[in-house]
PDB file of N, CA and C in Angstrom:
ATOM      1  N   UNK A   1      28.513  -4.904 -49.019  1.00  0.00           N
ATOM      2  CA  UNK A   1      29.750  -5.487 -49.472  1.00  0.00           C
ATOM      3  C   UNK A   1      30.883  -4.471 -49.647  1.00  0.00           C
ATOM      4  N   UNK A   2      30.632  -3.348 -49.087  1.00  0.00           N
ATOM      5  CA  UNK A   2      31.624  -2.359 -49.254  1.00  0.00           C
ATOM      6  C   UNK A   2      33.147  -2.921 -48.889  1.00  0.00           C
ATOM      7  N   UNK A   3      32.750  -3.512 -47.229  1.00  0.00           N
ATOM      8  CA  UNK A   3      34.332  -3.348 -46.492  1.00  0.00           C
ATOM      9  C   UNK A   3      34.700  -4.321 -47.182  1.00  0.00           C
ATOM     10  N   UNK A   4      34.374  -5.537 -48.003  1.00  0.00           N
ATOM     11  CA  UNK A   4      34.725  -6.931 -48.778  1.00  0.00           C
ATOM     12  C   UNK A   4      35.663  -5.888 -49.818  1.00  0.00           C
ATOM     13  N   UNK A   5      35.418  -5.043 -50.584  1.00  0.00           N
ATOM     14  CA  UNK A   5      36.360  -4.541 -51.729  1.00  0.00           C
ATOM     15  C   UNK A   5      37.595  -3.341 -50.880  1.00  0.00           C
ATOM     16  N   UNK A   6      36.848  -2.799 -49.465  1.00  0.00           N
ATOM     17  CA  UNK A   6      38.304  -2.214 -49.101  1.00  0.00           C
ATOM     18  C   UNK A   6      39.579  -3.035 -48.634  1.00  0.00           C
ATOM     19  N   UNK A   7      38.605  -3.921 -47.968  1.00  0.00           N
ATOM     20  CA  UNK A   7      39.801  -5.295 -47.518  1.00  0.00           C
ATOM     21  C   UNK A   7      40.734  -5.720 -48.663  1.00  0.00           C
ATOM     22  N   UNK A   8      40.022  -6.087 -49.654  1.00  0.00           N
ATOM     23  CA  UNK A   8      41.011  -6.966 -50.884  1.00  0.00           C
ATOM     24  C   UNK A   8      41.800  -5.686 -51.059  1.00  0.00           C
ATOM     25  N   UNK A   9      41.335  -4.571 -51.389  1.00  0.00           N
ATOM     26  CA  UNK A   9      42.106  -3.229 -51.865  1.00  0.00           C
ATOM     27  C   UNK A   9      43.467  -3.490 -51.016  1.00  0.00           C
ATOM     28  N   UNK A  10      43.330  -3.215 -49.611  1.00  0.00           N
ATOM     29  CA  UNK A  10      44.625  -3.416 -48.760  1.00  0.00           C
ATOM     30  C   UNK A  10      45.335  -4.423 -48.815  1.00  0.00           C
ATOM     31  N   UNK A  11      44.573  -5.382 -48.966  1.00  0.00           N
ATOM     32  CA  UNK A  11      45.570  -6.762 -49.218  1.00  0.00           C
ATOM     33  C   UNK A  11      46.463  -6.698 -50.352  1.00  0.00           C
ATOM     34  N   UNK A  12      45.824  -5.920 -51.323  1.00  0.00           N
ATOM     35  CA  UNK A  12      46.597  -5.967 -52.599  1.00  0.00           C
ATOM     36  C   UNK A  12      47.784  -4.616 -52.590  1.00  0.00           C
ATOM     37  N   UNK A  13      47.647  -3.872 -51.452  1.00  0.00           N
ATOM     38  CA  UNK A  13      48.642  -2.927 -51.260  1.00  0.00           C
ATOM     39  C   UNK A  13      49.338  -3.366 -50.397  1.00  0.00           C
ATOM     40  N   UNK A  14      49.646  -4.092 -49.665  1.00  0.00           N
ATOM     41  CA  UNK A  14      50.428  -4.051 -48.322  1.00  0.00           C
ATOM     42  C   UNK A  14      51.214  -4.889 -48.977  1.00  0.00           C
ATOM     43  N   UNK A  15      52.060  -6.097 -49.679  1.00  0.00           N
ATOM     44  CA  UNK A  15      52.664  -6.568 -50.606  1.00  0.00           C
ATOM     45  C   UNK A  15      53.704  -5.007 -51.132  1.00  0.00           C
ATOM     46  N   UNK A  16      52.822  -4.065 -52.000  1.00  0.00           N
ATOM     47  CA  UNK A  16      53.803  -2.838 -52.593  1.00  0.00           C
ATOM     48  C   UNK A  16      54.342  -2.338 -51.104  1.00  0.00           C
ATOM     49  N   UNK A  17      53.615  -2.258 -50.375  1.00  0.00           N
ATOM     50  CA  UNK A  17      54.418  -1.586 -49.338  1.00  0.00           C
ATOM     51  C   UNK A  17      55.763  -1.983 -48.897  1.00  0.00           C
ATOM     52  N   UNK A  18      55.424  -3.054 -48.746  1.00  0.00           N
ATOM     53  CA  UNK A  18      56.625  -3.999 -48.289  1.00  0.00           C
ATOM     54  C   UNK A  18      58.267  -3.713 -49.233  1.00  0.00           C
ATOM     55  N   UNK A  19      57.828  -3.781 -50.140  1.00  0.00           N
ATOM     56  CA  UNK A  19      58.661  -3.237 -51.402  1.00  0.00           C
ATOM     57  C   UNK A  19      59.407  -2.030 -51.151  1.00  0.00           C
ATOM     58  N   UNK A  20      58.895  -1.133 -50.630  1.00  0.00           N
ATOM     59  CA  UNK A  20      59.877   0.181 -50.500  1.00  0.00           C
ATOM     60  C   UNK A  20      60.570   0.062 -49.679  1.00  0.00           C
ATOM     61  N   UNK A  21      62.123   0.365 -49.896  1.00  0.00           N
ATOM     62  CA  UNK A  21      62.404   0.736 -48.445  1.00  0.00           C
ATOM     63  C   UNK A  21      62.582   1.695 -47.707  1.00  0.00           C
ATOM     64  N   UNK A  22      62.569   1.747 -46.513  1.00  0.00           N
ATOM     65  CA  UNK A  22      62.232   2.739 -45.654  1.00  0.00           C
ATOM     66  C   UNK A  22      63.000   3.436 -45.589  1.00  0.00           C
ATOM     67  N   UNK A  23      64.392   3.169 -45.635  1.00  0.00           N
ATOM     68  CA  UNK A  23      65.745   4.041 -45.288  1.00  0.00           C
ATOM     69  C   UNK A  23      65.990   5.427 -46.302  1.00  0.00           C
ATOM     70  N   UNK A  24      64.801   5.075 -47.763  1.00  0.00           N
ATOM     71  CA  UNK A  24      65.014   5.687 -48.491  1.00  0.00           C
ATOM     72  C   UNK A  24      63.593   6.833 -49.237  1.00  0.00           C
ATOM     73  N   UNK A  25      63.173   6.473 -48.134  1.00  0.00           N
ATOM     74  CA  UNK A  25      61.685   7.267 -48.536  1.00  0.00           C
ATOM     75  C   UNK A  25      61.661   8.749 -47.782  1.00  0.00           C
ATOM     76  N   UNK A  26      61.902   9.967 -48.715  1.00  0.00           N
ATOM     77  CA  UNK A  26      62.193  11.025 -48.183  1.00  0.00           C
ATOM     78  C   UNK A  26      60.397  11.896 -48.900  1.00  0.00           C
ATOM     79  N   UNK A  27      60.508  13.090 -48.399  1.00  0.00           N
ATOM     80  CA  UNK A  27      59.162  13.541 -48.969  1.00  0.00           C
ATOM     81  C   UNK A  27      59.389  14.362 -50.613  1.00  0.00           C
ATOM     82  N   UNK A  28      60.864  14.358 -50.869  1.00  0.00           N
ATOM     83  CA  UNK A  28      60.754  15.088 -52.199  1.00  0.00           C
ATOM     84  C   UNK A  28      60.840  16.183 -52.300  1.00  0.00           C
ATOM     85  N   UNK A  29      60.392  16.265 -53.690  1.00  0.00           N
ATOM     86  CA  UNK A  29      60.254  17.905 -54.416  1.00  0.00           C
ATOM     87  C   UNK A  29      59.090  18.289 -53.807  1.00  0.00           C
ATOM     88  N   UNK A  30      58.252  17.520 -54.255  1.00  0.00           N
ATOM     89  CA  UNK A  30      56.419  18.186 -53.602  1.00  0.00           C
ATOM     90  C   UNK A  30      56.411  18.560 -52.118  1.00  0.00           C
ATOM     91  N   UNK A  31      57.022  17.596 -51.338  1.00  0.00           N
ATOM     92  CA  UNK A  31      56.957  18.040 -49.761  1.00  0.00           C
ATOM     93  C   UNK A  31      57.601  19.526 -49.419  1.00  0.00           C
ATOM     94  N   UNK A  32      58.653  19.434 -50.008  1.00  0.00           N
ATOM     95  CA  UNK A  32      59.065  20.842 -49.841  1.00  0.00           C
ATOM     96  C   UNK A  32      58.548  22.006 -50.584  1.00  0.00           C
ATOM     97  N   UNK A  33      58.013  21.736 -52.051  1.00  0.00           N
ATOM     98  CA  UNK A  33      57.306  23.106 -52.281  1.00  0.00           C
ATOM     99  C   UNK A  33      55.852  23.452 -51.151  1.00  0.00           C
ATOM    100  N   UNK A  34      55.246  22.158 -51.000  1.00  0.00           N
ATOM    101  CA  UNK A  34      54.286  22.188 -49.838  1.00  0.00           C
ATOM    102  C   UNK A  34      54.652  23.223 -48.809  1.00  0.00           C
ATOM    103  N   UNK A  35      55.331  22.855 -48.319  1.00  0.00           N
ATOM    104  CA  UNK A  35      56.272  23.557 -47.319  1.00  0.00           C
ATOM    105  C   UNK A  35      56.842  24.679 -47.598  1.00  0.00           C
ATOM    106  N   UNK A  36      57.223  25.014 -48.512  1.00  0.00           N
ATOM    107  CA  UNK A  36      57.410  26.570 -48.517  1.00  0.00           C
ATOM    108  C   UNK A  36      56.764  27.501 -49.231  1.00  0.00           C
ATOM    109  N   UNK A  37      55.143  26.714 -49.881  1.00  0.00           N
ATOM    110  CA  UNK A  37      54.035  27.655 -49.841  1.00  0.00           C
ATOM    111  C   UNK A  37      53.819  27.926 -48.589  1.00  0.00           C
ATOM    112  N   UNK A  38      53.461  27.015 -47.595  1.00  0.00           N
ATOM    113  CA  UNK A  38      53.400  27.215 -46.218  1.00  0.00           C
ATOM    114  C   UNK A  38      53.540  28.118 -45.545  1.00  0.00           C
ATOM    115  N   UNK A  39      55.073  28.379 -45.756  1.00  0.00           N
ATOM    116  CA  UNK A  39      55.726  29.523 -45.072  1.00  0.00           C
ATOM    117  C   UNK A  39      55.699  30.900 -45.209  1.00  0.00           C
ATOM    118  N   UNK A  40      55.450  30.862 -46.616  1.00  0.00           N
ATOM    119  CA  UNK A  40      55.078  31.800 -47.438  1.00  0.00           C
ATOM    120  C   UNK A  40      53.847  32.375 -46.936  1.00  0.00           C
ATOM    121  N   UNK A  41      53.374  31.626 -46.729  1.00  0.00           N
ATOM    122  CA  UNK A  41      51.576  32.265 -46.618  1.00  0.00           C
ATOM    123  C   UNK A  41      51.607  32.422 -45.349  1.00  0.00           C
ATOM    124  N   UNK A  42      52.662  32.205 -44.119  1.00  0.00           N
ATOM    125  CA  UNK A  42      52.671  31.971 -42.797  1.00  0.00           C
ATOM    126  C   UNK A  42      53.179  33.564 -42.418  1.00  0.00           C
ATOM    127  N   UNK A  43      54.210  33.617 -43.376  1.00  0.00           N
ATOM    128  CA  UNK A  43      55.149  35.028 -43.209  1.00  0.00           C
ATOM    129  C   UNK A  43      53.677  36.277 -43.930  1.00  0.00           C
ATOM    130  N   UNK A  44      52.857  35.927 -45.023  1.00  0.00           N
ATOM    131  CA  UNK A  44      52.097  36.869 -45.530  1.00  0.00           C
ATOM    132  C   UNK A  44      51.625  37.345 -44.374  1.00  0.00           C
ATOM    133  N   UNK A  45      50.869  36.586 -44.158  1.00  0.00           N
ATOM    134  CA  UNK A  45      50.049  36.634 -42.432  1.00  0.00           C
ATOM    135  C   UNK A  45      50.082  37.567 -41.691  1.00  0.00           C
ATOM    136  N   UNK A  46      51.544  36.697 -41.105  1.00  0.00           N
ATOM    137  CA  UNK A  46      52.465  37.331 -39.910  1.00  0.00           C
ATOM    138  C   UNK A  46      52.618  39.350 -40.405  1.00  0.00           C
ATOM    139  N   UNK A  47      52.889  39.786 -41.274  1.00  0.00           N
ATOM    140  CA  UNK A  47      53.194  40.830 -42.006  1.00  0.00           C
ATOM    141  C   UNK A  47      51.923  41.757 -42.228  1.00  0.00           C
ATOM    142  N   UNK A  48      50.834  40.985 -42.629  1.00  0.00           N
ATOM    143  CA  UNK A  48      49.393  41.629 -42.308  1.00  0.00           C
ATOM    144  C   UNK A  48      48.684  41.864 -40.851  1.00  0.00           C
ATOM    145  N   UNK A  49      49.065  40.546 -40.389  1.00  0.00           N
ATOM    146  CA  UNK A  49      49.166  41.234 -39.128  1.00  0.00           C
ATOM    147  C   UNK A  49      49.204  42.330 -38.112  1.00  0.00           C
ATOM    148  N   UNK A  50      50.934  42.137 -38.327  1.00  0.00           N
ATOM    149  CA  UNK A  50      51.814  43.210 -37.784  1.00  0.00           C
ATOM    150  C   UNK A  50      51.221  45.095 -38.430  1.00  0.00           C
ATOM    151  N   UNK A  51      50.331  44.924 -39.716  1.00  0.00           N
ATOM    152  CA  UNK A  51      50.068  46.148 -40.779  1.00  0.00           C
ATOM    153  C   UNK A  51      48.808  46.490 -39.483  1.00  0.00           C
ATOM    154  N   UNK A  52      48.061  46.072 -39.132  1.00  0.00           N
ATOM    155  CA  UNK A  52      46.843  45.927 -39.181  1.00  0.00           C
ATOM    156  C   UNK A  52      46.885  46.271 -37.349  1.00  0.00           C
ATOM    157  N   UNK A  53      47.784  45.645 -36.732  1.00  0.00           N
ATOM    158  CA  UNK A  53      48.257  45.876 -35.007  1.00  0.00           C
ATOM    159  C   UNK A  53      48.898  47.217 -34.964  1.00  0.00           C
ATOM    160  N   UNK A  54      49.690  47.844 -35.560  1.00  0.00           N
ATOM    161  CA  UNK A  54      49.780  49.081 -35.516  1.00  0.00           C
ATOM    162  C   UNK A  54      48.898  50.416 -35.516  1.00  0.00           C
ATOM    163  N   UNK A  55      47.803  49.842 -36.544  1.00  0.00           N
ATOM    164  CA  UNK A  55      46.579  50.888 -36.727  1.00  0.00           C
ATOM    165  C   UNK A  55      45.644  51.064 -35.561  1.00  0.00           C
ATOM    166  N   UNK A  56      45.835  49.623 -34.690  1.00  0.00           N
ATOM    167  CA  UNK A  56      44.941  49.959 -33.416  1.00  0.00           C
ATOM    168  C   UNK A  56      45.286  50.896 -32.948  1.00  0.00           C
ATOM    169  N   UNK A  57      44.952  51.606 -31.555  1.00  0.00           N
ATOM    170  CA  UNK A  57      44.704  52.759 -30.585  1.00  0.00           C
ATOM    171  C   UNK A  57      44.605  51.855 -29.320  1.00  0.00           C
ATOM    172  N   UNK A  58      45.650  51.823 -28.682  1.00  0.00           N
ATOM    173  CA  UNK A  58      45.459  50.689 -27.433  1.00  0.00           C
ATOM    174  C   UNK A  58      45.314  52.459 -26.350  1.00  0.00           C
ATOM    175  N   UNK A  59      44.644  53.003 -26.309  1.00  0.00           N
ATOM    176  CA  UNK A  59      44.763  54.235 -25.258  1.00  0.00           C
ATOM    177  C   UNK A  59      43.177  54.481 -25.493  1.00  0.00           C
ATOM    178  N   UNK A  60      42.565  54.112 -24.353  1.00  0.00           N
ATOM    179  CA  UNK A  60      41.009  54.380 -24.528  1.00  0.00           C
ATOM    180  C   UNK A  60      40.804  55.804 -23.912  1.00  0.00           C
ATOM    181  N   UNK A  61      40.240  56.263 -24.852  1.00  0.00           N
ATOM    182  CA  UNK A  61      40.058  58.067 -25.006  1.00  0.00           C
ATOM    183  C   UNK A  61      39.202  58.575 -23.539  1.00  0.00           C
ATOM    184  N   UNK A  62      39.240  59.680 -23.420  1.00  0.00           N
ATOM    185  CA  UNK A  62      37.946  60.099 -22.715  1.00  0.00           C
ATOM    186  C   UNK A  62      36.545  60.268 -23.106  1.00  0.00           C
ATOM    187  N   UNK A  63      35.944  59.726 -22.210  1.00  0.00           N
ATOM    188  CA  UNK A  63      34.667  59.312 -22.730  1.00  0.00           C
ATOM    189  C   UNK A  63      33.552  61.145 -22.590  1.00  0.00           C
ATOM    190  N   UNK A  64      32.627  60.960 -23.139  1.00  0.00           N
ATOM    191  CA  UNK A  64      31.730  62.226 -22.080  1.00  0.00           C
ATOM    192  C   UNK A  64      30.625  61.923 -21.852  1.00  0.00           C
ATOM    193  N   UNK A  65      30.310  62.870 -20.817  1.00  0.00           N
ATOM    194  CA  UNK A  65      28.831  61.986 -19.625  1.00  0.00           C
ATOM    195  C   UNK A  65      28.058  61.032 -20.314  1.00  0.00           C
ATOM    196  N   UNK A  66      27.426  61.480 -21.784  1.00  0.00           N
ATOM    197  CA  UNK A  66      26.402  60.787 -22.784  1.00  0.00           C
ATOM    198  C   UNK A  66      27.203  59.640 -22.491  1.00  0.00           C
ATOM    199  N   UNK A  67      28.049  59.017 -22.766  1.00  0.00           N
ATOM    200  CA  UNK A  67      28.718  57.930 -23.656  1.00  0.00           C
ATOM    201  C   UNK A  67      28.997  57.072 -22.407  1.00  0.00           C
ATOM    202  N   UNK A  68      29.117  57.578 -21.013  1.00  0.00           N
ATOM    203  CA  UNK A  68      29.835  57.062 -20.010  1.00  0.00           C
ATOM    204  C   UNK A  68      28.840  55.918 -19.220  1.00  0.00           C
ATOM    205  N   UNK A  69      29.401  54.601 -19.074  1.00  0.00           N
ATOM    206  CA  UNK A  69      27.723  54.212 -18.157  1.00  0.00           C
ATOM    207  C   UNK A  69      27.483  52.211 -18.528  1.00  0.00           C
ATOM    208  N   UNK A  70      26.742  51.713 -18.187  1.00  0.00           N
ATOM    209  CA  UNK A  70      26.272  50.613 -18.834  1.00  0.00           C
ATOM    210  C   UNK A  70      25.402  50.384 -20.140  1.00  0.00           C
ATOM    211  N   UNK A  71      25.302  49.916 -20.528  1.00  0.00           N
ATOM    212  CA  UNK A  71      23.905  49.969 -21.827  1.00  0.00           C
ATOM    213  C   UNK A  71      22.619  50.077 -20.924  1.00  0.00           C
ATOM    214  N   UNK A  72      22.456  49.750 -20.039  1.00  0.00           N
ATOM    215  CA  UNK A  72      20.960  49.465 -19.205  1.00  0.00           C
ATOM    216  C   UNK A  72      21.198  50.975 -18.829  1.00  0.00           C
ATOM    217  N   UNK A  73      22.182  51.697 -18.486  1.00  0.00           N
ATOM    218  CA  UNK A  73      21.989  53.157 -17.981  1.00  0.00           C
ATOM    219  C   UNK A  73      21.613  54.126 -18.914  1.00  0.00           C
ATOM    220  N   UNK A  74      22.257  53.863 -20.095  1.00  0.00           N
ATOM    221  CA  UNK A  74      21.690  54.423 -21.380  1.00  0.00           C
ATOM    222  C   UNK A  74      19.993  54.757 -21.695  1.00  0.00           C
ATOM    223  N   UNK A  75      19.532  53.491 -21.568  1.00  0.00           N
ATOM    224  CA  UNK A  75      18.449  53.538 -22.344  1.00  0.00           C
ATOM    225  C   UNK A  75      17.279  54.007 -21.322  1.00  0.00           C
ATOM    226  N   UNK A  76      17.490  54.165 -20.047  1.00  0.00           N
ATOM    227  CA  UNK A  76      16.654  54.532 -19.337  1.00  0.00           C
ATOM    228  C   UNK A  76      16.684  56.302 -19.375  1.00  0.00           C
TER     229      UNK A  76
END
């Protein structure tokens, strides 16, 4: 008998719905602090990131004979 109490549930909301109007339903205070935790944490990111891409070494060193090879050449 579950979907019997979600059904009435909706029935008994779609009536309030009707009620609002649309022209005037914006997201608010909450939508926007939402939103600019968001950004916030988007820009943290972005900034750790950028900390963390600098420290790489994109220039692969010279290797020597030991080190040079496949793993299967290694171990033999």
């Amino acid at each position: 008998m579950p979907d019997m109490s979600a059904s009435l549930a909706l029935t008994h909301l779609v009536p309030l719905a009707k009620e609002v109007d649309e022209n005037k339903v914006t997201p608010g205070v909450l939508g926007f602090i939402v939103f600019a935790v968001m950004a916030l944490a988007v820009w943290g990111l972005m900034k750790s990131m950028n900390k963390h891409m600098q420290k790489v070494d994109f220039k692969e060193s010279a290797r020597s004979g030991a080190d040079s090879g496949t793993p299967a050449d290694r171990k033999s």
